[in-house]
Each structure stands twice: as structure tokens, then as C-alpha cells.
Coordinates of C-alpha atoms in Angstrom, one line a residue:
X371 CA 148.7 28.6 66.6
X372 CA 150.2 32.0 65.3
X373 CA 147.3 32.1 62.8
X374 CA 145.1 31.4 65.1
X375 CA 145.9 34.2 67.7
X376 CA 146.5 36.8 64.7
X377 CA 142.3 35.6 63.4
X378 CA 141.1 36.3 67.1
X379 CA 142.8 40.1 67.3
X380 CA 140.0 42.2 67.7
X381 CA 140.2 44.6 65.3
X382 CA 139.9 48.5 66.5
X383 CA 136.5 50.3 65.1
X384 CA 136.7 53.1 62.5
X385 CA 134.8 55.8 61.8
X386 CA 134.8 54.6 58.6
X387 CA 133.3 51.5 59.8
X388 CA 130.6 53.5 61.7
X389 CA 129.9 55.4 58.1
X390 CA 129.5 52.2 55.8
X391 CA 127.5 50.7 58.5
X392 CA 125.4 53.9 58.9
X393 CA 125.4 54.5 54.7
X394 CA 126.5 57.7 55.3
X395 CA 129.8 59.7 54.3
X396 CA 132.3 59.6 57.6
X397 CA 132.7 63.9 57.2
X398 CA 128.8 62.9 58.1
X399 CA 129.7 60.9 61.2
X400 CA 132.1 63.1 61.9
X401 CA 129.5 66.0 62.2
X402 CA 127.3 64.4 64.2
X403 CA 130.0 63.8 66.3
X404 CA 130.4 67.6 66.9
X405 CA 126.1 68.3 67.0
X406 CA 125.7 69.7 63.8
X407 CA 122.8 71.4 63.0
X408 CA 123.1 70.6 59.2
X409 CA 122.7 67.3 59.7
X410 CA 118.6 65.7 59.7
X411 CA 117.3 64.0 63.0
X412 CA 116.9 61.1 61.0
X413 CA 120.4 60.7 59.6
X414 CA 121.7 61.9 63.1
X415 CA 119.7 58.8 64.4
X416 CA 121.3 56.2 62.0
X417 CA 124.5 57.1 62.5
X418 CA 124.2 56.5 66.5
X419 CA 122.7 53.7 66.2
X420 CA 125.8 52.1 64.3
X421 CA 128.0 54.0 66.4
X422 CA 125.9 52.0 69.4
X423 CA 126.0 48.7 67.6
X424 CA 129.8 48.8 66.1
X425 CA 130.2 50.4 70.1
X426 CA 132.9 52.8 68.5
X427 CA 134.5 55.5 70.4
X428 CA 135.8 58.5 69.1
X429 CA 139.1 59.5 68.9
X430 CA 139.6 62.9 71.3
X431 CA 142.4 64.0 68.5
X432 CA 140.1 63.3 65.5
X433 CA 137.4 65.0 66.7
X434 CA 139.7 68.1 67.9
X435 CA 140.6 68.5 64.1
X436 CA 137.0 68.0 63.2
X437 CA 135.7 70.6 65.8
X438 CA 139.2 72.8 65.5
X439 CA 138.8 71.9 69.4
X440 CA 140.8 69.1 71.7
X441 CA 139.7 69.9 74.5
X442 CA 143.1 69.6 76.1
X443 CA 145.1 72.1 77.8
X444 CA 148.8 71.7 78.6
X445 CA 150.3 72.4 81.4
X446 CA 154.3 73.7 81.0
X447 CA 156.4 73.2 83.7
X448 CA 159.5 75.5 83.8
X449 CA 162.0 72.4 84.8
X450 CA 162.2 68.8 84.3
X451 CA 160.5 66.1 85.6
X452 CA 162.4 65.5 88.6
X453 CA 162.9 69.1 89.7
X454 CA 159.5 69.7 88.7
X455 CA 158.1 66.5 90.6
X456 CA 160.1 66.9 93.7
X457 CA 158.7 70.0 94.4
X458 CA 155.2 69.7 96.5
X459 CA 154.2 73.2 95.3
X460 CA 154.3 72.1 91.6
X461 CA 152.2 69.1 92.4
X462 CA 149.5 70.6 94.6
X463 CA 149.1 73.4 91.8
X464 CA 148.5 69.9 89.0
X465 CA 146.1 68.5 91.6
X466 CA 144.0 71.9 91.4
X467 CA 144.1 72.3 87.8
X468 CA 143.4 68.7 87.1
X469 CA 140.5 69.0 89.5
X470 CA 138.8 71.7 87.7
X471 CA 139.8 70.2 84.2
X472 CA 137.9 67.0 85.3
X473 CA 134.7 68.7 86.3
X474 CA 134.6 70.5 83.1
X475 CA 135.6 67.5 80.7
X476 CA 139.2 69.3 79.9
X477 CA 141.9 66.6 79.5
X478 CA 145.2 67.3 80.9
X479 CA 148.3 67.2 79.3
X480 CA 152.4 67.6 80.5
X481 CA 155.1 69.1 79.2
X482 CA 158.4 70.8 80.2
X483 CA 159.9 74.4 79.1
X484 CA 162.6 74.2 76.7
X485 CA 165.7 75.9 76.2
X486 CA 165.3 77.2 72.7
X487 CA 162.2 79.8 72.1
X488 CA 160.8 78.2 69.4
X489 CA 159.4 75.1 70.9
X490 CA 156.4 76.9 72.0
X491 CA 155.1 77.2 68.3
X492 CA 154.4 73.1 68.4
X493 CA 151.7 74.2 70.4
X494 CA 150.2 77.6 68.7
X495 CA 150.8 76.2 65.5
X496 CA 150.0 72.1 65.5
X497 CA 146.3 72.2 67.0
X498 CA 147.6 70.1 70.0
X499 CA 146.0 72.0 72.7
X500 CA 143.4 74.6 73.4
X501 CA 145.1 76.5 76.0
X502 CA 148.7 76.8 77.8
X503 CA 149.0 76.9 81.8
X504 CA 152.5 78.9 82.5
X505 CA 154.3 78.5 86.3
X506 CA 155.8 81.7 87.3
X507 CA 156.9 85.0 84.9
X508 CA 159.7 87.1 84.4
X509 CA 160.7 90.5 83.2
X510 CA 160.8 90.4 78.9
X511 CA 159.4 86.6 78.9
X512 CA 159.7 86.0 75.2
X513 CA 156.9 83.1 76.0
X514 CA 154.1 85.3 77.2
X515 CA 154.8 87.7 74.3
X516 CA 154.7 85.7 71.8
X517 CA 151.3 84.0 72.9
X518 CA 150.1 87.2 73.1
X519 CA 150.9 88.2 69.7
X520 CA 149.7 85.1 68.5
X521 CA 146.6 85.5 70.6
X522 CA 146.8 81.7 71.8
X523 CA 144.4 81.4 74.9
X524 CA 146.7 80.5 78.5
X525 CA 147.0 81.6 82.0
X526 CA 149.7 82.3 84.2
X527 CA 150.0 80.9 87.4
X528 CA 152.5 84.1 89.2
X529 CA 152.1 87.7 88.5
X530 CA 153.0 88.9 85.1
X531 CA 155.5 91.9 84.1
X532 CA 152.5 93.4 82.2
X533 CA 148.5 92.5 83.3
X534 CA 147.2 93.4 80.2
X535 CA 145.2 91.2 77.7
X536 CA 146.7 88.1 80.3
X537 CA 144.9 85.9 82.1
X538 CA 146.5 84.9 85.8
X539 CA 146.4 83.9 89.1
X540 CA 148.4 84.7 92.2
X541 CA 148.8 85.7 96.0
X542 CA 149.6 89.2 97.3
X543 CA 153.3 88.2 97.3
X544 CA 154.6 91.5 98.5
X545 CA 151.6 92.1 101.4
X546 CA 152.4 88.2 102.7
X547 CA 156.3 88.8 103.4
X548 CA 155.7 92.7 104.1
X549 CA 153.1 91.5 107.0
X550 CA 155.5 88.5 107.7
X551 CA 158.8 90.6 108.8
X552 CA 156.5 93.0 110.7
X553 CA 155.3 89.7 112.6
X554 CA 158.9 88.9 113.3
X555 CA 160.1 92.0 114.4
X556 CA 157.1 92.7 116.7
X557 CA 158.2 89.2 118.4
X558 CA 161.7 90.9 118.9
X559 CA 164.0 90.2 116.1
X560 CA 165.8 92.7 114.4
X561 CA 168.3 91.0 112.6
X562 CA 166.0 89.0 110.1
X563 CA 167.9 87.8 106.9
X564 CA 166.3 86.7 103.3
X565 CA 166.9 83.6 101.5
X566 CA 165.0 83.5 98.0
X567 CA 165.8 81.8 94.6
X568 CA 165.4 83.1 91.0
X569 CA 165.3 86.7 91.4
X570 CA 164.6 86.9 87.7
X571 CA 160.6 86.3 88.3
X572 CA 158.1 88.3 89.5
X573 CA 157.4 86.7 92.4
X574 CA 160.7 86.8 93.9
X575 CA 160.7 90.2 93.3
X576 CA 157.6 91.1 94.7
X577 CA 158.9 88.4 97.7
X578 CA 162.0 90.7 98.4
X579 CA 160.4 93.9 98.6
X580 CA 158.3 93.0 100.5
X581 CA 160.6 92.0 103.1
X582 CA 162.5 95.5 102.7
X583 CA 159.7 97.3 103.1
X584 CA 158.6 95.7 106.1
X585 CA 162.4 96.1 107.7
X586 CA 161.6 99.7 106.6
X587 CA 158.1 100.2 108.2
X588 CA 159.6 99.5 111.6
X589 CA 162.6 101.8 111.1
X590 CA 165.5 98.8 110.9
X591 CA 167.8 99.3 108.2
X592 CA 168.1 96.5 105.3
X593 CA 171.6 95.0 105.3
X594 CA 172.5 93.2 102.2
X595 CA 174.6 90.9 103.3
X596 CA 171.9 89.2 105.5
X597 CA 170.1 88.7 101.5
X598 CA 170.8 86.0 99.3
X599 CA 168.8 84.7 96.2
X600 CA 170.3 81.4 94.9
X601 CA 169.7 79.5 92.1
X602 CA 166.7 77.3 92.6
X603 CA 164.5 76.6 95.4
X604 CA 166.1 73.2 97.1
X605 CA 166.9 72.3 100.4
X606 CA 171.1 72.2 99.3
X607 CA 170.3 76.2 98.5
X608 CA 169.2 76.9 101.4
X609 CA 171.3 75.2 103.7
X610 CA 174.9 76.9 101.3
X611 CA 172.7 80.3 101.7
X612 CA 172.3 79.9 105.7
X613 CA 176.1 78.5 106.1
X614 CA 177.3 81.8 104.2
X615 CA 175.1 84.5 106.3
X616 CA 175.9 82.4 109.7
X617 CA 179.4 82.6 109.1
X618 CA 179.8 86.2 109.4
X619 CA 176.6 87.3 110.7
X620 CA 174.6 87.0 114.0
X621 CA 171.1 86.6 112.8
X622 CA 167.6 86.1 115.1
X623 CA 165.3 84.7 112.0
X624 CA 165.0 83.5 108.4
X625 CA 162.7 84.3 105.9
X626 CA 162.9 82.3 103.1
X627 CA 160.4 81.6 100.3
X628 CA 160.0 78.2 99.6
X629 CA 159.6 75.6 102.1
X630 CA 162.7 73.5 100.8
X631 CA 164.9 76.4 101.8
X632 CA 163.9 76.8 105.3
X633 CA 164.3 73.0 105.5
X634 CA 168.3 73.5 104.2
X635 CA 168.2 76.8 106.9
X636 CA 167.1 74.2 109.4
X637 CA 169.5 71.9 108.9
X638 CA 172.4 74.3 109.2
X639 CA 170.8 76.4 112.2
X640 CA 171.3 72.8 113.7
X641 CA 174.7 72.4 112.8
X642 CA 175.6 76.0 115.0
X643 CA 172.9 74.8 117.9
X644 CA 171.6 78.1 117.5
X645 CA 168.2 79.1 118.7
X646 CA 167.3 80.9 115.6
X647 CA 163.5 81.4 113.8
X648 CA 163.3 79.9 110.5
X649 CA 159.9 80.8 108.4
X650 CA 159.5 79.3 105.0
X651 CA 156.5 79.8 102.1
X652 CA 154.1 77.1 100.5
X653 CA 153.4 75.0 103.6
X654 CA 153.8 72.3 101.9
X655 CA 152.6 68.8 103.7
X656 CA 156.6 67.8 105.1
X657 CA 156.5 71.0 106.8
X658 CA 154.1 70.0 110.0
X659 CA 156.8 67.4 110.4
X660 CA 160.0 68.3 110.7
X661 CA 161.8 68.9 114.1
X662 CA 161.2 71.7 115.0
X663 CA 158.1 71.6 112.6
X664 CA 158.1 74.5 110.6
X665 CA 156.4 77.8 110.1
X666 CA 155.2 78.8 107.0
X667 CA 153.0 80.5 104.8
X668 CA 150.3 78.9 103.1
X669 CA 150.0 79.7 99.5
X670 CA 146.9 77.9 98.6
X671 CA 148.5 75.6 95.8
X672 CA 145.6 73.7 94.9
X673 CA 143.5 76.9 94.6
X674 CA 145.7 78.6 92.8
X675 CA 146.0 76.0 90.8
X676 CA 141.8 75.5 90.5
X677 CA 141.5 79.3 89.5
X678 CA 144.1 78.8 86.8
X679 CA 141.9 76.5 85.0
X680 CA 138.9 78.1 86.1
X681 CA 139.7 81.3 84.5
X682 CA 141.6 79.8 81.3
X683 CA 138.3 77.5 80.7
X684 CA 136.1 80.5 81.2
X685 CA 138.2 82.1 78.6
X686 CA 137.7 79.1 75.9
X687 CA 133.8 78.7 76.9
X688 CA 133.1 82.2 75.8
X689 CA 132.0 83.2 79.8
X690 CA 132.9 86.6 81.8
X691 CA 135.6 86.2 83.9
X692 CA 137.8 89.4 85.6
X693 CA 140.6 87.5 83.7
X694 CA 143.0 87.4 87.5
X695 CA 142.2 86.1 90.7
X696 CA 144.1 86.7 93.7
X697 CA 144.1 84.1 96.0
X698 CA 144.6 84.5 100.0
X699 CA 147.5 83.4 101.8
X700 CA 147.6 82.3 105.6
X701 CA 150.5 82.6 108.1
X702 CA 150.9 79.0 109.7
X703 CA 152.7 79.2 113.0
X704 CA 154.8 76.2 114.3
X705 CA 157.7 75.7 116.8
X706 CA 160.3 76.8 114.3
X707 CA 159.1 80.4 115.0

């Protein structure tokens, strides 16, 4: 029976099958493969025919190396899978990218940042991929600099420290909380504290000042213990960030800027049975459903996301592109404000 079974395996089509078929060389399939000019109409013919007949299909990697081209692009996320998966904003951002991937024939691979700088070479230097997509950037990120030395094409989805020579894609981070805590202190709140998370990228940066300039604008002083940045954007952050500034302060509102922390805010506001505005950023889907359902600024995930790609596969096509896109944001009012 074992015989049997191993005589009926159907054996996987080479292209050196599609070459002794064809009576050609397989570098000569291989060209085809990738629309040579050098290569006649008539041998060009042949050779799909028995790639018809022997109904082979090519393999994406083997034709990269053949083209210097995979047509993949990798997509790094800065945590691990779980952190990285648990978080809506990550996943609407994928759903954009893989959307525009799809519709121009990119593949899509995943990957996670590493603690040591020189896994990033595996991908400059191995021919993996054709372009990087980076979440979020820092002050001296030894990443961007050395894919910019290396001139290996990517995009950043988040500000970078310095525009030049990188492509990009972000929202007006500053203007959103600046017009934010203007909104909130028209509505009569004047003690309005900030919860944020890793205020070693850009975009909490530009998050913060834009919440002390908006504090400023309407001639209310900035009092640093109503500010914390913590060390990730979770719901257990924010609720330990709320539960410290509740303790000793008498607050009105919460800004925060991910939607996760306004949900750990929540749940501590509870716990006082305080009536106390909570706003949070990314809107993600969970957010229209929580009790009270919560306010929040919509970042436009999936566009960013869609622009990323756009922009990086513009890049690797050879078309004009600005190289950045800015991408509006939209204050979504719910009870929780």
C-alpha cells in the first residue's frame, strides 16, 4: 500500500521541467518569466505553451531573484504579536496597507522589531523584500538611519525626526489635541489632565504639545502633575495613570491618546462615581460601545495605512509622489464627553 500511495504523489513542476519540455535553457524560461525583450516571439511562445501544458507556476521567490524584484513588502511591527494584535489601531492600519498591496499585486509580509540593531540587515541585505513599512518614529532611530544610508526603499507610518529623503504618512497630531483641549475648555473645564504612552516617539510628542498649547491659548496654566506618559498604550496604563492623578487631584476631563487608555480612565472614573469627561484617540470600533460610549478622535487607520503603501509602491514603480501625506482626523463626540 505504501508503494502504492508514494507512486500516486504528484510530483511538484520545475522550471526545469518547463525548460526540457520547451527545449530551451531554464535562465530562458526564466526570462520569459520576467518579459524579456531578448528573447524571440517564437521561443517566448514555446516556452508558454509548456508552461500551459506542464500548468507550472512560478515561484514568487525565484522569480524575485531572477527580476532582483519580490514584490513583497514587509510590514514591522514595533511589538510582538499579541501586543501588536490586541491593538485595533495596528490592525486597521494592516487592513489599509494590505488593501492597496492587493490592488497593486504587492504581497504582504509580517514581522516584529527586534531588540538588537542588526536584525534589520536580513532585510537590506538578503533580497527578501522590496520595501519596509515602519509604525511610529523616534528621536535618533538607528532604524530609519540606517535604511537611509543604505538607500533601502520604506515608509513611515508617524512623523519622522527628520522629513528629508523619507517617505511617510501621518495626521496633524499637534493641531488634533491643540483643537481638542480648546473644545474642552470652551465646554467649561479647566482642569483637563494628559494621559499618553511612549514619550520617546514623535507622535507623543507632538500629542503633548499640543495639549499645552491649547491649555496656553486659553490662558490656563499647565500643571504637571495632572501629565502622565506611561509605558505602553493598554487599558491597565491608563486605569494606574487615572488612579494616581485622582488621588490627589480634582480633575473635570481626560485626554488621553489611545483609545485603550481612556477605557482604563473609564474604568477608574467609575470606581470614584465621578462625573468626569474622558476623550481618547483612534476611535477604534469598541469605543461606540462602552458605557458611557466614548469620545474620541478618529485617526483614519485604514487610510493611513492605504497611503503608506500608496506612497512606498509609487516609490518602487518609478511614479511622482510628494513622498508624505497627511491624513485628516475627525473629533467623534459620545456621552463620555
Amino acid at each position: 500500500m505504501r508503494n502504492f500511495l508514494e507512486g500516486c504523489k504528484i510530483m511538484k513542476v520545475t522550471i526545469k521541467d518547463v525548460a526540457r519540455e520547451a527545449k530551451v535553457a531554464t535562465s530562458t524560461v526564466s526570462r520569459v518569466l520576467a518579459n524579456s525583450d531578448k528573447i524571440s516571439e517564437e521561443t517566448k511562445e514555446r516556452v508558454n505553451e509548456a508552461i500551459k501544458k506542464l500548468n507550472y507556476t512560478p515561484s514568487i521567490v525565484a522569480r524575485g531573484l531572477a527580476k532582483n524584484k519580490t514584490r513583497i513588502l514587509a510590514v514591522i511591527l514595533p511589538q510582538g504579536a499579541e501586543s501588536s494584535f490586541e491593538n485595533p489601531f495596528f490592525v486597521q492600519a494592516m487592513k489599509g496597507i494590505s488593501m492597496c498591496a492587493q490592488k497593486e499585486n504587492y504581497y504582504i509580509m509580517y514581522t516584529f522589531k527586534e531588540e538588537n540593531e542588526q536584525w534589520i540587515k536580513k532585510f537590506t541585505e538578503g533580497n527578501i523584500v522590496d520595501g519596509l513599512f515602519l509604525f511610529n518614529a523616534k528621536s535618533d532611530d538607528k532604524t530609519i538611519e540606517h535604511l537611509k544610508k543604505n538607500k533601502f526603499p520604506f515608509v513611515i507610518i508617524g512623523r519622522p525626526e527628520d522629513i528629508k529623503n523619507v517617505l511617510w504618512v501621518d495626521n496633524d497630531n499637534f493641531e488634533a489635541v491643540y483643537q481638542l483641549t480648546q473644545r474642552l475648555i470652551d465646554k467649561g473645564n479647566k482642569k483637563i489632565a494628559f494621559i499618553g504612552a511612549k514619550k520617546e516617539l514623535n507622535v507623543s510628542k507632538d500629542r503633548l504639545n499640543g495639549y499645552k498649547q491649547g491649555m496656553f491659548s486659553r490662558g490656563l496654566e499647565v500643571n504637571e502633575e495632572l501629565i502622565f506618559e506611561m509605558d505602553d498604550f493598554t487599558e491597565i496604563e491608563g486605569y494606574k495613570a487615572a488612579k494616581c492623578i485622582l488621588e490627589k487631584n480634582n480633575v473635570s476631563a481626560f485626554i488621553t491618546t489611545d483609545d485603550l487608555l481612556a477605557f482604563g480612565v473609564q474604568n477608574a472614573i467609575k470606581e470614584v462615581g465621578e462625573d468626569i469627561s474622558v476623550v481618547g484617540f483612534n476611535n477604534i470600533p469598541l469605543a461606540s460601545y462602552r458605557k458611557p460610549s466614548l469620545s474620541s478622535v478618529d485617526i483614519n487607520s485604514e487610510k493611513l495605512g492605504f497611503y503608506a503603501a500608496k506612497i512606498l509602491i509609487d516609490k518602487l514603480e518609478g511614479k511622482k509622489n510628494m513622498g508624505y501625506h497627511v491624513i485628516e482626523t475627525k473629533f467623534i463626540e459620545r456621552e463620555s464627553s
